[in-house]
Structures are given as structure tokens and as C-alpha cells.
Short mmCIF file of C-alpha atoms in Angstrom, two decimals:
data_model
loop_
_atom_site.label_atom_id
_atom_site.label_comp_id
_atom_site.label_asym_id
_atom_site.label_seq_id
_atom_site.Cartn_x
_atom_site.Cartn_y
_atom_site.Cartn_z
CA VAL A 4 -24.08 -20.92 -7.03
CA ASP A 5 -26.23 -21.14 -3.87
CA PHE A 6 -23.11 -21.90 -1.82
CA VAL A 7 -21.50 -18.63 -3.00
CA THR A 8 -24.55 -16.42 -2.51
CA SER A 9 -25.95 -18.01 0.65
CA SER A 10 -23.21 -16.96 3.13
CA TYR A 11 -20.30 -14.64 3.58
CA THR A 12 -18.05 -17.62 4.27
CA GLY A 13 -18.93 -19.16 0.92
CA LEU A 14 -18.43 -15.86 -0.88
CA PHE A 15 -15.10 -15.24 0.83
CA SER A 16 -13.89 -18.81 0.17
CA THR A 17 -14.79 -18.54 -3.51
CA TRP A 18 -13.12 -15.13 -3.79
CA LEU A 19 -9.98 -16.47 -2.07
CA VAL A 20 -9.76 -19.44 -4.46
CA VAL A 21 -10.24 -17.21 -7.52
CA VAL A 22 -7.61 -14.69 -6.34
CA GLY A 23 -5.15 -17.47 -5.48
CA LEU A 24 -5.67 -19.06 -8.88
CA HIS A 25 -5.24 -15.69 -10.59
CA VAL A 26 -1.98 -14.92 -8.75
CA GLY A 27 -0.61 -18.41 -9.35
CA LEU A 28 -1.40 -18.41 -13.08
CA ARG A 29 -0.08 -14.86 -13.47
CA TYR A 30 3.19 -15.86 -11.78
CA VAL A 31 3.57 -18.92 -14.06
CA SER A 32 2.82 -16.94 -17.22
CA LEU A 33 5.10 -14.02 -16.34
CA SER A 34 7.94 -16.36 -15.38
CA LYS A 35 7.94 -17.70 -18.94
CA VAL A 36 8.32 -14.23 -20.50
CA GLN A 37 11.87 -13.40 -21.56
CA LEU A 38 12.18 -9.62 -22.00
CA PRO A 39 15.36 -8.39 -23.70
CA GLU A 40 14.76 -4.70 -22.83
CA LEU A 41 15.31 -2.90 -19.54
CA ASN A 42 12.58 -1.25 -17.56
CA LEU A 43 13.15 0.52 -14.25
CA LYS A 44 12.69 -2.65 -12.17
CA ARG A 45 15.10 -4.66 -14.32
CA ALA A 46 17.60 -1.79 -14.36
CA LYS A 47 17.54 -1.68 -10.53
CA ILE A 48 18.30 -5.41 -10.35
CA LEU A 49 21.08 -5.16 -12.94
CA MET A 50 22.77 -2.08 -11.46
CA ALA A 51 22.55 -3.32 -7.85
CA LYS A 52 24.26 -6.58 -8.85
CA HIS A 53 26.89 -4.74 -10.89
CA VAL A 54 27.76 -2.38 -8.02
CA ALA A 55 27.94 -5.35 -5.63
CA GLY A 56 30.71 -6.77 -7.83
CA GLU A 57 28.73 -9.38 -9.73
CA GLY A 58 29.53 -7.95 -13.16
CA ILE A 59 27.08 -7.38 -15.98
CA TRP A 60 24.40 -10.03 -16.07
CA LYS A 61 23.03 -11.73 -19.16
CA VAL A 62 19.39 -11.27 -20.14
CA ALA A 63 18.43 -14.71 -18.81
CA GLU A 64 20.01 -13.93 -15.43
CA VAL A 65 18.11 -10.64 -15.11
CA ASN A 66 14.89 -12.41 -16.14
CA SER A 67 15.34 -15.08 -13.46
CA ALA A 68 16.16 -12.47 -10.80
CA GLU A 69 13.04 -10.52 -11.74
CA ILE A 70 10.64 -13.46 -11.32
CA PRO A 71 10.16 -13.10 -7.53
CA HIS A 72 9.40 -9.38 -8.01
CA MET A 73 6.96 -9.67 -10.91
CA VAL A 74 3.83 -9.23 -8.82
CA THR A 75 5.18 -6.17 -6.99
CA SER A 76 5.66 -2.60 -8.15
CA GLY A 77 9.44 -2.74 -7.77
CA ASP A 78 9.55 0.14 -5.28
CA ASN A 79 10.73 -2.28 -2.60
CA LEU A 80 13.83 -3.16 -4.65
CA SER A 81 17.16 -1.52 -3.92
CA PRO A 82 18.02 1.06 -4.92
CA ARG A 83 14.78 2.82 -4.13
CA ILE A 84 14.47 5.58 -6.68
CA THR A 85 11.83 8.17 -7.48
CA THR A 86 12.22 9.52 -11.00
CA GLY A 87 10.46 12.50 -12.51
CA CYS A 88 10.80 14.62 -9.38
CA THR A 89 10.93 18.36 -9.49
CA LEU A 90 14.18 20.07 -8.58
CA GLU A 91 12.40 21.34 -5.48
CA GLU A 92 11.64 17.75 -4.38
CA VAL A 93 15.29 16.75 -4.87
CA LEU A 94 16.48 19.70 -2.79
CA LEU A 95 13.84 19.31 -0.07
CA SER A 96 14.74 15.65 0.38
CA SER A 97 18.33 16.68 1.03
CA ILE A 98 17.34 19.49 3.40
CA ARG A 99 15.45 17.01 5.61
CA GLY A 100 18.62 15.01 6.02
CA ASP A 101 20.83 18.10 6.34
CA ALA A 102 19.10 19.02 9.60
CA ALA A 103 20.17 15.67 11.09
CA LEU A 104 23.70 15.97 9.70
CA LEU A 105 24.15 19.54 10.93
CA ALA A 106 23.13 18.52 14.43
CA GLU A 107 25.70 15.70 14.44
CA GLU A 108 28.59 16.86 12.28
CA GLY A 109 28.14 20.60 11.82
CA GLU A 110 28.77 20.39 8.07
CA PRO A 111 26.06 20.76 5.43
CA THR A 112 26.08 18.72 2.25
CA LEU A 113 26.14 20.40 -1.16
CA GLY A 114 24.23 23.61 -1.67
CA ILE A 115 22.00 24.40 -4.62
CA LYS A 116 24.75 26.03 -6.69
CA GLU A 117 27.17 23.16 -6.09
CA LEU A 118 24.50 20.59 -6.89
CA LEU A 119 23.56 22.27 -10.18
CA ALA A 120 27.23 22.69 -11.11
CA LEU A 121 27.88 19.01 -10.34
CA TYR A 122 25.11 17.89 -12.70
CA ALA A 123 25.56 20.61 -15.35
CA SER A 124 26.69 18.13 -18.02
CA GLU A 125 24.11 15.47 -17.07
CA LYS A 126 20.48 15.18 -18.16
CA TYR A 127 19.38 14.59 -14.56
CA VAL A 128 19.93 15.87 -11.03
CA LEU A 129 20.08 13.25 -8.28
CA GLY A 130 19.67 13.71 -4.56
CA TRP A 131 20.34 10.78 -2.23
CA CYS A 132 18.59 10.59 1.12
CA ALA A 133 20.35 7.97 3.22
CA SER A 134 17.76 8.04 6.01
CA GLU A 135 15.13 6.91 3.49
CA ARG A 136 17.64 4.97 1.36
CA ARG A 137 16.04 6.63 -1.64
CA ALA A 138 17.31 8.58 -4.63
CA TYR A 139 15.25 11.49 -5.91
CA VAL A 140 15.90 12.20 -9.58
CA ALA A 141 14.84 15.28 -11.49
CA LEU A 142 15.04 14.61 -15.21
CA LYS A 143 16.05 17.44 -17.50
CA GLU A 144 14.29 18.15 -20.77
CA GLY A 145 15.37 15.84 -23.58
CA VAL A 146 16.63 13.10 -21.26
CA ALA A 147 17.61 9.84 -22.98
CA ASN A 148 17.42 6.29 -21.64
CA GLU A 149 21.19 6.25 -21.16
CA ALA A 150 21.00 9.13 -18.66
CA VAL A 151 18.25 7.38 -16.70
CA LEU A 152 20.42 4.26 -16.60
CA ARG A 153 23.34 6.34 -15.27
CA ALA A 154 21.05 7.74 -12.56
CA VAL A 155 19.98 4.22 -11.56
CA TRP A 156 23.62 3.11 -11.45
CA GLN A 157 24.55 6.11 -9.30
CA ALA A 158 21.63 5.38 -6.95
CA ALA A 159 22.74 1.73 -6.71
CA TRP A 160 26.29 2.81 -5.92
CA LEU A 161 25.11 5.23 -3.22
CA ASP A 162 22.81 2.57 -1.74
CA HIS A 163 25.69 0.08 -1.67
CA GLN A 164 27.99 2.64 0.00
CA CYS A 165 25.26 3.55 2.48
CA CYS A 166 24.81 -0.09 3.47
CA GLN A 167 28.54 -0.62 3.89
CA THR A 168 28.92 2.58 5.94
CA ALA A 169 25.95 1.85 8.18
CA GLN A 170 27.21 -1.66 9.08
CA GLY A 171 24.07 -2.66 10.90
CA THR A 172 23.20 0.77 12.28
CA GLU A 173 20.44 2.94 10.90
CA ALA A 174 21.75 5.29 8.23
CA ARG A 175 21.06 8.96 8.84
CA GLY A 176 21.17 12.10 6.74
CA CYS A 177 21.30 12.69 3.03
CA LEU A 178 24.10 12.78 0.54
CA LEU A 179 23.86 14.66 -2.72
#
């Protein structure tokens, strides 16, 4: 106890050992968990692999692919998706990219009316910003899990297309 309280080096060393032990044991325990349900992180993994042509994975395959990402929030996984946005946030994300597209191509992406008409039968509205490689999803009232899964699949498809189109160059603009 004197070693820990007598110097900052001792305190820091003890803290580092405890944190390392905590992270290691948490990783081991979470790697043994076999979850049969999808959460957003697992859905991202599953949909990204499906869009890349790897088919529908089994539960064990999704579990093993999730292990390296268990200690992270999942925001770094592709596709990057922000759910629960307002319609204003979806539209503003596309406007930021429209300025870049208009300067280069002279053609705007979908307007508000076209966007709402496109998603009239869906329980969500999705805006894709290629410069951020992020989907912004506004969920409509009464949304079911199936609609969220469709939004994640659409975001994965757009991310895959964006990567193929960019071919090593930085992607610019937004697609709705």
C-alpha cells in the first residue's frame, strides 16, 4: 500500500495494471458470450458482409466478427450510421455535400419533396453523406426493427458503392 501512495509512479503503475487486467478480463468474458439477437453493431457487421457478397452469416460467424469490436462503441464500423436524427439533420447533411457537388458537377441531388416521396412507404428517411461516409437516418413514428435493418442495409450498400466509386481517392459530396 505504501508503494501505491508514496509516489505518482507507483500510483500510475498500479492503475495501469488494474486497467490492463480489467480490459483483458472483459475481452475474455465478452468473447465467450454468444448473442443470437442483432444490435446496431452486429447489424452493421452482417449487412456490410452481405453487401460485399459474403452472403448471410450464421450467428457464430457474426459473434466471432464482433469480438475485436466489443470494447468499442461501434461507430468506427462501416457503415457509419447515425439513427434517430431529425429530418432537418438528414437534409442539412445532404446540403453540406450539395455545395461541393454543385461546384463540380452543377447538378444538385434530391430535393426535399423528392426525398420525402422516395421514402413515403418506408418508416425511415435516409440521407447519405459520402464525404463523411455516414448515413443519417430519421426514424418515423412507429418504426419497427425490420425498417431499421433495411436502413442499415441501405447504408451498407451506399458505403460499398462509395468505396468502389472512390477507388483510392477521397469521396466527396452526398447522395440521398
